PDB file of C-alpha atoms in Angstrom:
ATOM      1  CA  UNK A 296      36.169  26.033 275.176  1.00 46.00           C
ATOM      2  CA  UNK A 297      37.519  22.970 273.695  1.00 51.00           C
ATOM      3  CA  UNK A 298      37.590  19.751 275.123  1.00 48.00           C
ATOM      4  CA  UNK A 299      40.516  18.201 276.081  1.00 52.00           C
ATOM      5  CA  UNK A 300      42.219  15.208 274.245  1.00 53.00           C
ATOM      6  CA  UNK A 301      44.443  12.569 275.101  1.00 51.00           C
ATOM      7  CA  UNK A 302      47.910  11.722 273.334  1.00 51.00           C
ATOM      8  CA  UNK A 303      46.382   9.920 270.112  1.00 53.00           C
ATOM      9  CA  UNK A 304      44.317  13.045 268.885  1.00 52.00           C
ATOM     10  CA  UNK A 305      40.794  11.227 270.081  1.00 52.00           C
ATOM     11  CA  UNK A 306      38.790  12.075 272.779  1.00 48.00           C
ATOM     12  CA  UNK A 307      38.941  10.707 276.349  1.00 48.00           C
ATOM     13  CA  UNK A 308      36.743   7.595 276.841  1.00 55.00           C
ATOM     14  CA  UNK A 309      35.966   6.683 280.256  1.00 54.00           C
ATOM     15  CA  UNK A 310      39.289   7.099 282.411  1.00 52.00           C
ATOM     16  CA  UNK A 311      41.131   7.970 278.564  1.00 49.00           C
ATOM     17  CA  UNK A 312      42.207   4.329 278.302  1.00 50.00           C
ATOM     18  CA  UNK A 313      40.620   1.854 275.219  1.00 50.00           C
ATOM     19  CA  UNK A 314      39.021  -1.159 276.400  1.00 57.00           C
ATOM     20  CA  UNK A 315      40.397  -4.226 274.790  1.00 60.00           C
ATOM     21  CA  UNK A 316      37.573  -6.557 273.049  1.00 67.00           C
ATOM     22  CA  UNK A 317      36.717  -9.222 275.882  1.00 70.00           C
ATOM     23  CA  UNK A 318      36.064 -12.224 273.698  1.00 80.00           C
ATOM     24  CA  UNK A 319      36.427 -15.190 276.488  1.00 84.00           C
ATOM     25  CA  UNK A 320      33.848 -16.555 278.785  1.00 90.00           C
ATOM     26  CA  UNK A 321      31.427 -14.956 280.194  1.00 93.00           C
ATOM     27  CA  UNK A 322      29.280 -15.374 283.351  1.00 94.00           C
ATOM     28  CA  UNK A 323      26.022 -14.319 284.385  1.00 96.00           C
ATOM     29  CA  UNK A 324      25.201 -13.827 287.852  1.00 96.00           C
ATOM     30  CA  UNK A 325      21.556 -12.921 288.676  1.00 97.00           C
ATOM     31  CA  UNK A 326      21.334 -11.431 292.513  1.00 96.00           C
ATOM     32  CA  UNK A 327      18.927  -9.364 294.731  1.00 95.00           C
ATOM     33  CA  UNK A 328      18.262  -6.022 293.599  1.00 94.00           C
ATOM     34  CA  UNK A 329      20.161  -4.376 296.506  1.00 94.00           C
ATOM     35  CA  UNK A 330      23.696  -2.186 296.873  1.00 93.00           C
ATOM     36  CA  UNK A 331      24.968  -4.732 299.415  1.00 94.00           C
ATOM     37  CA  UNK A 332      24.252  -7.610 297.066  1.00 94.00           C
ATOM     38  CA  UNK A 333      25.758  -6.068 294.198  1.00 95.00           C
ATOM     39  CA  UNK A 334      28.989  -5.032 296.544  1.00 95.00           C
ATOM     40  CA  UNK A 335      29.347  -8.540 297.983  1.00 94.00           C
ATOM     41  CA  UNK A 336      29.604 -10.192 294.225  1.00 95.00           C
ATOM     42  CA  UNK A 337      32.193  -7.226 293.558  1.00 95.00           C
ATOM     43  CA  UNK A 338      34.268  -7.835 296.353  1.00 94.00           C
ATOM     44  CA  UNK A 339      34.539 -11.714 295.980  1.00 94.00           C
ATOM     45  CA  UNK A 340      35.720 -11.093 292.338  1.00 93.00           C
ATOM     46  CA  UNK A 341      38.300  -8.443 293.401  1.00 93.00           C
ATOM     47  CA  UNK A 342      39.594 -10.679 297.075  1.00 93.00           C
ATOM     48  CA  UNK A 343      39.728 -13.911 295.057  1.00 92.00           C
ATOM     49  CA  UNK A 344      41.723 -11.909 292.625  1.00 90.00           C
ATOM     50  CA  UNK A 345      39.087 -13.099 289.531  1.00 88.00           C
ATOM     51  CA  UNK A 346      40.368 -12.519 285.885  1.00 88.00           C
ATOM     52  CA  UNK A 347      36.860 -11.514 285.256  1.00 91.00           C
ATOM     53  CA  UNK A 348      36.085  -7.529 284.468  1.00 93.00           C
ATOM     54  CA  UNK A 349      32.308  -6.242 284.405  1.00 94.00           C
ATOM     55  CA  UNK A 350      30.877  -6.519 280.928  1.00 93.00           C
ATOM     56  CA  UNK A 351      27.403  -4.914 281.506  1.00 95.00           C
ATOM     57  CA  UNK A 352      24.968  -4.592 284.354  1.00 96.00           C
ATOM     58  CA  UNK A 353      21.532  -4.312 284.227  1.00 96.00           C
ATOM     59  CA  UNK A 354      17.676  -4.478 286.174  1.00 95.00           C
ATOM     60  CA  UNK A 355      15.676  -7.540 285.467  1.00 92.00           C
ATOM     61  CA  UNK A 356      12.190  -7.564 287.089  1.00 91.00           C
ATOM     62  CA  UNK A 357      13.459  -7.024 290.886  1.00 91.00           C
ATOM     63  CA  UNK A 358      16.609  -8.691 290.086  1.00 95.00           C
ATOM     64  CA  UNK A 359      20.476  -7.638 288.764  1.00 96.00           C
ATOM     65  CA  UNK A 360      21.938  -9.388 286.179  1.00 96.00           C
ATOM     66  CA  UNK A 361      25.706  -8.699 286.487  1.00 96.00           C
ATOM     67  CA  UNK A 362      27.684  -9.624 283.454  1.00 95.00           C
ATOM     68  CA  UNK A 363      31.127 -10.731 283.393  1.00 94.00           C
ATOM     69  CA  UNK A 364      34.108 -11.357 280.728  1.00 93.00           C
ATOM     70  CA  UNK A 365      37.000 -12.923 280.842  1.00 89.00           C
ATOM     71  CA  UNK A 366      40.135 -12.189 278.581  1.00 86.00           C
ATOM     72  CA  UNK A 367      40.357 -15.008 275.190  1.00 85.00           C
ATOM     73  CA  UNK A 368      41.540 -18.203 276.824  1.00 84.00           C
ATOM     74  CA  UNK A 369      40.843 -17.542 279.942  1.00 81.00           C
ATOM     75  CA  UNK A 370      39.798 -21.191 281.981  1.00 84.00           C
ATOM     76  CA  UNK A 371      37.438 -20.433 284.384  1.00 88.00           C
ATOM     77  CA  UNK A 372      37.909 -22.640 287.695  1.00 90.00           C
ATOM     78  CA  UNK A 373      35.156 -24.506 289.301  1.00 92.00           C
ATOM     79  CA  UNK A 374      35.728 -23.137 292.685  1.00 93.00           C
ATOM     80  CA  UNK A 375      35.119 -18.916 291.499  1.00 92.00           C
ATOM     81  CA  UNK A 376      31.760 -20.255 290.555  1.00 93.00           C
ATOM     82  CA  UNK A 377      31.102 -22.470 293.304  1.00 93.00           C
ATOM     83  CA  UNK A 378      32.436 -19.116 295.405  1.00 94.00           C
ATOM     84  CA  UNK A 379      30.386 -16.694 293.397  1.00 93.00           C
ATOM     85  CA  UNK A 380      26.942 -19.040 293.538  1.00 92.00           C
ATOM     86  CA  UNK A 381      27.539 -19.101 297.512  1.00 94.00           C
ATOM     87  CA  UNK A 382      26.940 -15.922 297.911  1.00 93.00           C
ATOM     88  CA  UNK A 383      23.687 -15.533 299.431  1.00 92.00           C
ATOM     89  CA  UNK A 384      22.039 -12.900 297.506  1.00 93.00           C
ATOM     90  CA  UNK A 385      22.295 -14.394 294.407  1.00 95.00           C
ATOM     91  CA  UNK A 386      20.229 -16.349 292.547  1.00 94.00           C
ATOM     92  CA  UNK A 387      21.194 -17.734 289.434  1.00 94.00           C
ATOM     93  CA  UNK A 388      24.732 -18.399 287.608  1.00 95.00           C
ATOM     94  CA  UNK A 389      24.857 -19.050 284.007  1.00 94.00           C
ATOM     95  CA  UNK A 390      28.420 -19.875 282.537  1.00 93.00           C
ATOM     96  CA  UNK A 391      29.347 -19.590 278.763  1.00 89.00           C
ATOM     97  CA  UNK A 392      32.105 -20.206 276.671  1.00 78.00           C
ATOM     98  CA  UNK A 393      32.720 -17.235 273.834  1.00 68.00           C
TER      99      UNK A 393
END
């Protein structure tokens, strides 16, 4: 059987559509290693309407680290990480520039 392609001859990656390079800031948010946790962070990004996509996630010790991007030239407001480090599951915020 062959695999199916999509309209530019290549094969499907993840939902068929490329990923654009995220080269703007990034933000690290390090939270409790639980579904809820990881659901609340997700949710305030998504409600607060965030320009922010996931980057990578990963286990640390008994900890996530949840990494996001932001699009080039992308400002990153004060209040989304004031609103992201009140979250109560999480326990560490690290903000960088790309």
């Amino acid at each position: 059987m062959i695999a199916p392609e999509n309209k530019n001859g290549k094969h499907a990656q993840n939902g068929g559509q490329p990923e654009k390079e995220l080269n703007g800031p990034e933000v690290e948010i390090v939270i409790a290693d639980r579904i809820d946790a990881l659901e609340r962070a997700l949710g305030t990004v998504r409600r607060r309407m965030m320009t922010l996509k996931v980057f990578s996630l990963s286990r640390r010790g008994g900890e996530l680290v949840l990494t996001l991007r932001g699009d080039e030239g992308v400002v990153l407001p004060d209040r989304w990480i004031s609103e992201l480090g009140a979250l109560v599951d999480v326990r560490q915020i690290k903000v960088a520039a790309k």
